[in-house]
PDB file of C-alpha atoms in Angstrom:
ATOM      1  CA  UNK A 677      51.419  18.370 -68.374  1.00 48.00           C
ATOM      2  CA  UNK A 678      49.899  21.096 -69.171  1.00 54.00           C
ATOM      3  CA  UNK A 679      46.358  20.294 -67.595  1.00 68.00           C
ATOM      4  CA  UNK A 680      48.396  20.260 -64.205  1.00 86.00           C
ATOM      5  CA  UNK A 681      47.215  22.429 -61.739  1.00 93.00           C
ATOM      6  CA  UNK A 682      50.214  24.443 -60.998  1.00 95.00           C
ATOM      7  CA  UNK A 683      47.781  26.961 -58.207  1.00 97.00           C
ATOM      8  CA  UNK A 684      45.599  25.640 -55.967  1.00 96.00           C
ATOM      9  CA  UNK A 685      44.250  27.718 -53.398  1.00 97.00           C
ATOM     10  CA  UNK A 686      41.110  26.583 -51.212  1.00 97.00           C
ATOM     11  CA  UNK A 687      38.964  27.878 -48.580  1.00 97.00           C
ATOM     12  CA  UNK A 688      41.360  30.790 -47.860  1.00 97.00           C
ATOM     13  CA  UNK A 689      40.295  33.368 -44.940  1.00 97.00           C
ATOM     14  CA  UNK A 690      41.622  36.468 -43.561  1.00 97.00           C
ATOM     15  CA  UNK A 691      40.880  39.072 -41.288  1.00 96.00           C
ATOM     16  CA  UNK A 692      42.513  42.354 -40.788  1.00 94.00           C
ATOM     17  CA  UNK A 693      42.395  43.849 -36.915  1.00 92.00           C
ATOM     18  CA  UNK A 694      38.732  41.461 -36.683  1.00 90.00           C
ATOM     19  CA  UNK A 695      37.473  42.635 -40.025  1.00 93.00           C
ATOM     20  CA  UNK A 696      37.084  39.703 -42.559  1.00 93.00           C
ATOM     21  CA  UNK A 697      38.761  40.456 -46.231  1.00 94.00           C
ATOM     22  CA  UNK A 698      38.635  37.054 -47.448  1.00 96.00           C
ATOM     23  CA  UNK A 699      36.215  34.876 -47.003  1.00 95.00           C
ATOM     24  CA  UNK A 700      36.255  30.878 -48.297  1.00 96.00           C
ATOM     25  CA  UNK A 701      38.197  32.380 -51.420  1.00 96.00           C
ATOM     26  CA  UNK A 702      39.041  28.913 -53.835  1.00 96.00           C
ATOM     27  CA  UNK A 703      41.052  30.029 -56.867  1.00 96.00           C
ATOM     28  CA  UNK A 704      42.627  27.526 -59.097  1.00 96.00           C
ATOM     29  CA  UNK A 705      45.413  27.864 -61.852  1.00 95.00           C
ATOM     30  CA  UNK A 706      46.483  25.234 -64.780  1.00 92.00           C
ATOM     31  CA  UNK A 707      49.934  25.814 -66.695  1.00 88.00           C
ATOM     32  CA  UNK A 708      49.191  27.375 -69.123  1.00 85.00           C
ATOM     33  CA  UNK A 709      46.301  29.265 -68.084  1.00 87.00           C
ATOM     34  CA  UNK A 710      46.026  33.131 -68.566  1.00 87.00           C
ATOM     35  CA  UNK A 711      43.458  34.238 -65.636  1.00 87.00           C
ATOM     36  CA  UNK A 712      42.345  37.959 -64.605  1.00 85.00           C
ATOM     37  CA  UNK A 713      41.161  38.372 -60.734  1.00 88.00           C
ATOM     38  CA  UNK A 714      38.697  41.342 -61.264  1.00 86.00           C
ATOM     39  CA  UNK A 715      36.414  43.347 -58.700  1.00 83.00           C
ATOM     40  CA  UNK A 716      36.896  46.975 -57.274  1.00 83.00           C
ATOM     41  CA  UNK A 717      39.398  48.144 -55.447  1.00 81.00           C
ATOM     42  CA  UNK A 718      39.547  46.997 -51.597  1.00 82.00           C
ATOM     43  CA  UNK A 719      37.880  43.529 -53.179  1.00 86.00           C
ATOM     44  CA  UNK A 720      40.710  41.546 -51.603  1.00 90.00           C
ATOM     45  CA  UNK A 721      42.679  40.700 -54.971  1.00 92.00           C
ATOM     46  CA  UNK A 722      45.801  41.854 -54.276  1.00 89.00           C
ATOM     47  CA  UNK A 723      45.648  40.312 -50.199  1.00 93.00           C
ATOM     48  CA  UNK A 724      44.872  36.842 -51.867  1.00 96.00           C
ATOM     49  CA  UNK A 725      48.059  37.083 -54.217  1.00 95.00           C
ATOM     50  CA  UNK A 726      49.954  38.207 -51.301  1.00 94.00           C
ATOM     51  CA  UNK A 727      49.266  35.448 -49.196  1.00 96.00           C
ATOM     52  CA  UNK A 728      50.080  33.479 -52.036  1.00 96.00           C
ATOM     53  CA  UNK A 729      53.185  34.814 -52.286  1.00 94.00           C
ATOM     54  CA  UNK A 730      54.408  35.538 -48.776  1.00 94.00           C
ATOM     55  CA  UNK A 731      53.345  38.631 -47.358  1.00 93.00           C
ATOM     56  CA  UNK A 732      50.648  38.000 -45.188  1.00 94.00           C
ATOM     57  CA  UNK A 733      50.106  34.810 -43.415  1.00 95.00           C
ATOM     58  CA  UNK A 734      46.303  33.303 -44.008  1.00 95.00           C
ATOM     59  CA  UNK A 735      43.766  32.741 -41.697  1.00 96.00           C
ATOM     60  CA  UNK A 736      42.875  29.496 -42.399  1.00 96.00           C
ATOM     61  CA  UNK A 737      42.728  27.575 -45.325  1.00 97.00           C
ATOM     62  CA  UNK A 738      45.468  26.120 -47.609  1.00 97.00           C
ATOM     63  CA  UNK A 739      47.984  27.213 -50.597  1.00 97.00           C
ATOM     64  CA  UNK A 740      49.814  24.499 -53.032  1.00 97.00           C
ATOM     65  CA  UNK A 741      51.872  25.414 -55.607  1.00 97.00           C
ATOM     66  CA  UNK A 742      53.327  23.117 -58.603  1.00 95.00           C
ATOM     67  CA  UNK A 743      52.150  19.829 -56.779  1.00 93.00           C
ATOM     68  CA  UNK A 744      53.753  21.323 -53.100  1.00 95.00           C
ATOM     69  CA  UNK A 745      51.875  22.695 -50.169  1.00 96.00           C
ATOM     70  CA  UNK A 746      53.414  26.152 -49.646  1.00 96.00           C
ATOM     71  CA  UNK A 747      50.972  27.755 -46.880  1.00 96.00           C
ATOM     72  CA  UNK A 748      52.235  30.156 -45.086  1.00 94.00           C
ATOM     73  CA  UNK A 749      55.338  30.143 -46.701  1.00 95.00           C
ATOM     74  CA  UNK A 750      57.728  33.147 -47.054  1.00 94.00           C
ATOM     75  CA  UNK A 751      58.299  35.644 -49.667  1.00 92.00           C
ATOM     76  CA  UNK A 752      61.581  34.056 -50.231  1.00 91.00           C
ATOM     77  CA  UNK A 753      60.474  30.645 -50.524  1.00 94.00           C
ATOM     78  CA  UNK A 754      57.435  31.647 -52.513  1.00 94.00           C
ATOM     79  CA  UNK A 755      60.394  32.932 -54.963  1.00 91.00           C
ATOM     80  CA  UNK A 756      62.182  29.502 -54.766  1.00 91.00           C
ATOM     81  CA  UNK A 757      58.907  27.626 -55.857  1.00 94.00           C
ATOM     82  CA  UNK A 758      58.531  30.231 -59.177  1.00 93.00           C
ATOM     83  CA  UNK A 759      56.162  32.733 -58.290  1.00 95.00           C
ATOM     84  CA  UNK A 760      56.775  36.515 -59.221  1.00 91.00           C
ATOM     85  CA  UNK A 761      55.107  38.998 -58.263  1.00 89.00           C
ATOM     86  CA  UNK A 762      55.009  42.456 -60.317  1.00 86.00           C
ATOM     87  CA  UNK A 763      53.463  45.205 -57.978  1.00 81.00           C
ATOM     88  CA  UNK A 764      51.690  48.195 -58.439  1.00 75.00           C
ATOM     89  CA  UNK A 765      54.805  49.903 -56.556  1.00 74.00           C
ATOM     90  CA  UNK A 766      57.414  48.339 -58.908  1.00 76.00           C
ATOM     91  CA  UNK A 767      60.401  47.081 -56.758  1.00 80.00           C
ATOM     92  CA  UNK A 768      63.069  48.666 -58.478  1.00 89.00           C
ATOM     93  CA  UNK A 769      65.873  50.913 -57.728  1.00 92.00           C
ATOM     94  CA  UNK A 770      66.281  53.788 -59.595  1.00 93.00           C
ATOM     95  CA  UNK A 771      70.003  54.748 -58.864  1.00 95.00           C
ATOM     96  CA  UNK A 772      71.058  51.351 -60.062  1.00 95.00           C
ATOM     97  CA  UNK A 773      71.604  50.048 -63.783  1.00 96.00           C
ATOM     98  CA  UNK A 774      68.966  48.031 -65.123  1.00 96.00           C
ATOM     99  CA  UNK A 775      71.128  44.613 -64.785  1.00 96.00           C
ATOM    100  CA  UNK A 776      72.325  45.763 -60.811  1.00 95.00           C
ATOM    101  CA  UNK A 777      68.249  45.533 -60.386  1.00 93.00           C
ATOM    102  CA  UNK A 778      67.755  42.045 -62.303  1.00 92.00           C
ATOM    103  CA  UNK A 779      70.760  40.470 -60.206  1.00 92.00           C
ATOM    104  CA  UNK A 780      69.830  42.448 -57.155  1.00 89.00           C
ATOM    105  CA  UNK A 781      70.912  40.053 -54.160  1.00 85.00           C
ATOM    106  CA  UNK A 782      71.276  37.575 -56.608  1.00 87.00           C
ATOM    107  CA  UNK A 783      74.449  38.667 -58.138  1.00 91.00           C
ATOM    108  CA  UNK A 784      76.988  36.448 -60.227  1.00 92.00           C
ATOM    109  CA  UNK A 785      80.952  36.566 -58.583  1.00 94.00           C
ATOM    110  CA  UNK A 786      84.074  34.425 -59.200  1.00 93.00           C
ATOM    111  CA  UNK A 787      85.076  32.218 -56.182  1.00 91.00           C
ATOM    112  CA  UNK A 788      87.013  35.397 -55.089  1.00 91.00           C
ATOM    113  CA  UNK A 789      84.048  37.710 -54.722  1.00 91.00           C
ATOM    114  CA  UNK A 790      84.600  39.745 -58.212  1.00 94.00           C
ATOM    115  CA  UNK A 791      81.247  40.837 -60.050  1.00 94.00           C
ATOM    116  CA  UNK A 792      80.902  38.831 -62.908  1.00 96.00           C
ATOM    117  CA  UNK A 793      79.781  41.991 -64.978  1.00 96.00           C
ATOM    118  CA  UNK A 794      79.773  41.568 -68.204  1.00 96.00           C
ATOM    119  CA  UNK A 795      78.367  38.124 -68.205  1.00 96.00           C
ATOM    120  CA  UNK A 796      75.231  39.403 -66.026  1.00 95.00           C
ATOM    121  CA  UNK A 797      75.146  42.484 -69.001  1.00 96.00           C
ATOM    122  CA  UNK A 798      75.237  39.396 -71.506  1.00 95.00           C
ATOM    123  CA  UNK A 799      72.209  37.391 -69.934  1.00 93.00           C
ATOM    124  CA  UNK A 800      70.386  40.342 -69.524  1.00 93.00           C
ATOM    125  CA  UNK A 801      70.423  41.185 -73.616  1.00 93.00           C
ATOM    126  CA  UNK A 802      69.492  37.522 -74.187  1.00 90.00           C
ATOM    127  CA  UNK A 803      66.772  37.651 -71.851  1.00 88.00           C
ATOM    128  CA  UNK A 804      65.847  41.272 -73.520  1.00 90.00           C
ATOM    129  CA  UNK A 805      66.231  39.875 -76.717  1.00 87.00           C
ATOM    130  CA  UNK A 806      63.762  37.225 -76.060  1.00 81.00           C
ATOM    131  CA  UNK A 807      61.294  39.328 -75.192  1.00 81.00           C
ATOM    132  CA  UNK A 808      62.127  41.700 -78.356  1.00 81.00           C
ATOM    133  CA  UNK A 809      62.547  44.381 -76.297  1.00 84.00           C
ATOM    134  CA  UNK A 810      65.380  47.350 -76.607  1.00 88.00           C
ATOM    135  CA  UNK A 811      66.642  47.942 -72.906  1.00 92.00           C
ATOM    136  CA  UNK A 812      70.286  48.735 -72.945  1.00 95.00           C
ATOM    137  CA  UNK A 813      71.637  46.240 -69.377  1.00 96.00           C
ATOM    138  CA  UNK A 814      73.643  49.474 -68.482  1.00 97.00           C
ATOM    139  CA  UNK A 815      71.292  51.935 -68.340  1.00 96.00           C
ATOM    140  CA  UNK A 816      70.134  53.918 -64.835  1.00 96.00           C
ATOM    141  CA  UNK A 817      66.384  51.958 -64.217  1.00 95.00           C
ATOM    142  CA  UNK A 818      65.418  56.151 -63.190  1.00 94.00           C
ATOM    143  CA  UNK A 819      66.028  57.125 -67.574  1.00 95.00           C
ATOM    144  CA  UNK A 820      63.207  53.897 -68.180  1.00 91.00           C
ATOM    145  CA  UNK A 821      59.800  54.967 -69.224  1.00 85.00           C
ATOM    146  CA  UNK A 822      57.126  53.321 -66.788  1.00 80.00           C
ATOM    147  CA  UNK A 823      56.456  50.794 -69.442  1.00 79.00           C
ATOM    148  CA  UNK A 824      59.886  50.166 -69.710  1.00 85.00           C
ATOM    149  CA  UNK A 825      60.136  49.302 -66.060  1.00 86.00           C
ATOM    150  CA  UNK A 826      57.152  46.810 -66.323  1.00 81.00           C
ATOM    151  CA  UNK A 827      59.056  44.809 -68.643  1.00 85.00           C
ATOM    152  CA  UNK A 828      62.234  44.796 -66.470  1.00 89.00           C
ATOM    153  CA  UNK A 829      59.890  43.562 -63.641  1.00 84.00           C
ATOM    154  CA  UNK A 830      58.959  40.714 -65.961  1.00 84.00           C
ATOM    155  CA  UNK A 831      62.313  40.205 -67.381  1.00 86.00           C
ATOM    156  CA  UNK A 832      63.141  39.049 -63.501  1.00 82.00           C
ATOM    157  CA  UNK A 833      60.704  36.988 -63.866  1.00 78.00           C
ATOM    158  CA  UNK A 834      61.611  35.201 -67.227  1.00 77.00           C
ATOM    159  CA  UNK A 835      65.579  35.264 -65.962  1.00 80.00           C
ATOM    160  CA  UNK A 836      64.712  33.308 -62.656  1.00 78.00           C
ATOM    161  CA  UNK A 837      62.640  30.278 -64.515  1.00 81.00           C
ATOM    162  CA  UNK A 838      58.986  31.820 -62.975  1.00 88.00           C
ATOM    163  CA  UNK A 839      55.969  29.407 -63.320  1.00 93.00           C
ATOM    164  CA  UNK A 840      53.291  31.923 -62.553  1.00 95.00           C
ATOM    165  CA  UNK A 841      53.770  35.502 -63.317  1.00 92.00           C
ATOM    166  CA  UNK A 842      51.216  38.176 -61.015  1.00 92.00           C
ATOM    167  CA  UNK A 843      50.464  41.313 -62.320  1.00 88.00           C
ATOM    168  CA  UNK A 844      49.357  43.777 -60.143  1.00 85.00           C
ATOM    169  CA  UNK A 845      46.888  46.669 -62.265  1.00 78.00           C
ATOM    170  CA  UNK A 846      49.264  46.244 -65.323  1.00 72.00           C
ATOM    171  CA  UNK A 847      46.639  48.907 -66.929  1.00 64.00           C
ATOM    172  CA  UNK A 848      48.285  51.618 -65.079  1.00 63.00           C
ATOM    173  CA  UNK A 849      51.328  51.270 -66.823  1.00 57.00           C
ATOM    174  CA  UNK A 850      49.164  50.926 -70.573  1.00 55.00           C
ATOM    175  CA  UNK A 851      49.747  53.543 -72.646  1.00 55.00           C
ATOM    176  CA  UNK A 852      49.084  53.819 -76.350  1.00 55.00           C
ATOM    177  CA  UNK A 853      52.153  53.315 -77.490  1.00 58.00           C
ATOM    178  CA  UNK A 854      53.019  50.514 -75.157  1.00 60.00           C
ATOM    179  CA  UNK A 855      49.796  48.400 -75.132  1.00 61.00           C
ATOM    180  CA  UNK A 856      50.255  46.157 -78.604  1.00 65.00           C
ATOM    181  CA  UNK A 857      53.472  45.957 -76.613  1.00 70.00           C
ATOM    182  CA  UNK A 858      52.585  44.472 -73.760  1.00 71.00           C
ATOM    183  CA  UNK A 859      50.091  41.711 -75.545  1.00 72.00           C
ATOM    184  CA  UNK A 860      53.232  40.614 -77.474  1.00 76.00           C
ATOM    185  CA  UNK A 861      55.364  40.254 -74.284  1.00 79.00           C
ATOM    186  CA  UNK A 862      52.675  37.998 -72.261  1.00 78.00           C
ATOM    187  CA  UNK A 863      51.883  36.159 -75.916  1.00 78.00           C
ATOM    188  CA  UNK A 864      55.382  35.348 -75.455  1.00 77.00           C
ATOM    189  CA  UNK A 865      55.596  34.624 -71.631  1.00 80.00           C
ATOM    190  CA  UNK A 866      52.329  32.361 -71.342  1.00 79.00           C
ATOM    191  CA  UNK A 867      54.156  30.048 -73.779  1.00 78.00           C
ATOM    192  CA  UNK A 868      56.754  29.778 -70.361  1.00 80.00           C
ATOM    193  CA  UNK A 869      54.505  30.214 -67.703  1.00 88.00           C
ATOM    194  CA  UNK A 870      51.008  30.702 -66.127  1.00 92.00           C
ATOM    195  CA  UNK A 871      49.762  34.096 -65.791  1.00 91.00           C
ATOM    196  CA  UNK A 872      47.464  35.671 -63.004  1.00 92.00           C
ATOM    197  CA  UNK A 873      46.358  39.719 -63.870  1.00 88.00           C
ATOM    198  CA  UNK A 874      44.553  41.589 -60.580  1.00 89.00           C
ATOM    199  CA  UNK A 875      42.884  44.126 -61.698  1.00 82.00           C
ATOM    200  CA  UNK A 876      39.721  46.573 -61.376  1.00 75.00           C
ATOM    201  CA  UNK A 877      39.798  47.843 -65.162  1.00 71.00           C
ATOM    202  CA  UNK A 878      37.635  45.365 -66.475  1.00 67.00           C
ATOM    203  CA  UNK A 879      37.865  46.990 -70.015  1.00 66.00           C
ATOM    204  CA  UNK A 880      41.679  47.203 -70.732  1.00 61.00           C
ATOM    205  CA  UNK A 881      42.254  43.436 -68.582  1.00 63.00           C
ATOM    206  CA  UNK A 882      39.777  41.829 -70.964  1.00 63.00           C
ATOM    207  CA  UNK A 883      41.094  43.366 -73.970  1.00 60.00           C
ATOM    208  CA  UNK A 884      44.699  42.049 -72.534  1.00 60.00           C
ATOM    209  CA  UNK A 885      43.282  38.207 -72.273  1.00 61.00           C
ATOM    210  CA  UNK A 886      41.561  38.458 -75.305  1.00 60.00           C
ATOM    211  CA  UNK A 887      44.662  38.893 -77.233  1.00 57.00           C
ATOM    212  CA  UNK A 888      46.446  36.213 -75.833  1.00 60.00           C
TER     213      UNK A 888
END
């Protein structure tokens, strides 16, 4: 349904060494939904999306994600439940070809172990193709454009089934020549998936949600 809440987050606290960062925080997310999480930097955005998705352990309150209470959980289970996460400091390897970064860990083999290569190359171009984007599979991730490594961020995303996408400042990565680019990729995403933008650039995030 897509009036389901697939995030609910209520009465979320945490403190760092006795300091308080969050404080009663409630945020709530229906499919669907395109949301931005503004306010300046050291606001406590990006701490409440990482203790949605695993990195620090809350205080008190609770987390419950697509009908299931996930507080507390890990970064791999948050994974498992359909949350990605694309951070400022992308988590890519830039020695590796773009579809060694999409199956990173997660790689296909036959029952003897072998790399399945060319089919991972193949459901990388359809998930590519999907998003109308031109990034050739085989390519070292360090020849992308920063742009170009946002979208492979998000094409993890797209290729593991994701049900809420986080993006982390995605202005930083919004250049001229990739910005109609990037409305045209989430058009296409929030058709999939919820979306959740952190962000202190009130300017470029509305103009982003706007277009949507």
């Amino acid at each position: 349904r897509v009036d389901m809440n697939i995030l609910e987050m209520h009465n979320v606290h945490k403190s760092f060494v006795g300091v308080p960062v969050l404080k009663g925080v409630d945020l709530v997310v229906k499919q669907g939904e395109v949301h931005a999480l503004l306010g300046e930097n050291g606001a406590g955005k990006s701490t409440l999306m990482n203790i949605l998705t695993g990195v620090f352990p809350l205080d008190e309150g609770s987390v419950v994600f697509d009908g299931k209470d996930i507080t507390n959980c890990t970064i791999a289970e948050s994974e498992a439940a359909g949350v990605a996460f694309v951070h400022q400091e992308l988590n890519l390897f830039n020695d590796l070809r773009v579809f060694e970064n999409i199956f990173f860990n997660k790689e296909l083999t036959t029952r003897f172990g072998k790399l399945k290569k060319q089919e991972m190359i193949r459901k990388c171009d359809e998930v590519f193709e999907k998003l109308g984007v031109s990034i050739d599979p085989t390519d070292l991730v360090e020849n992308l454009s920063a742009s170009e490594k946002q979208t492979l961020e998000i094409a993890k995303a797209i290729f593991f089934e994701a049900k809420l996408l986080i993006l982390d400042e995605p202005a930083n990565f919004v250049d001229n020549q990739f910005e109609n680019e990037l409305y045209r990729i989430l058009q296409e995403l929030n058709r999939r998936m919820a979306i959740v933008m952190v962000s202190h650039d009130v300017g470029t995030i509305s103009s982003v949600v706007k277009s949507i």
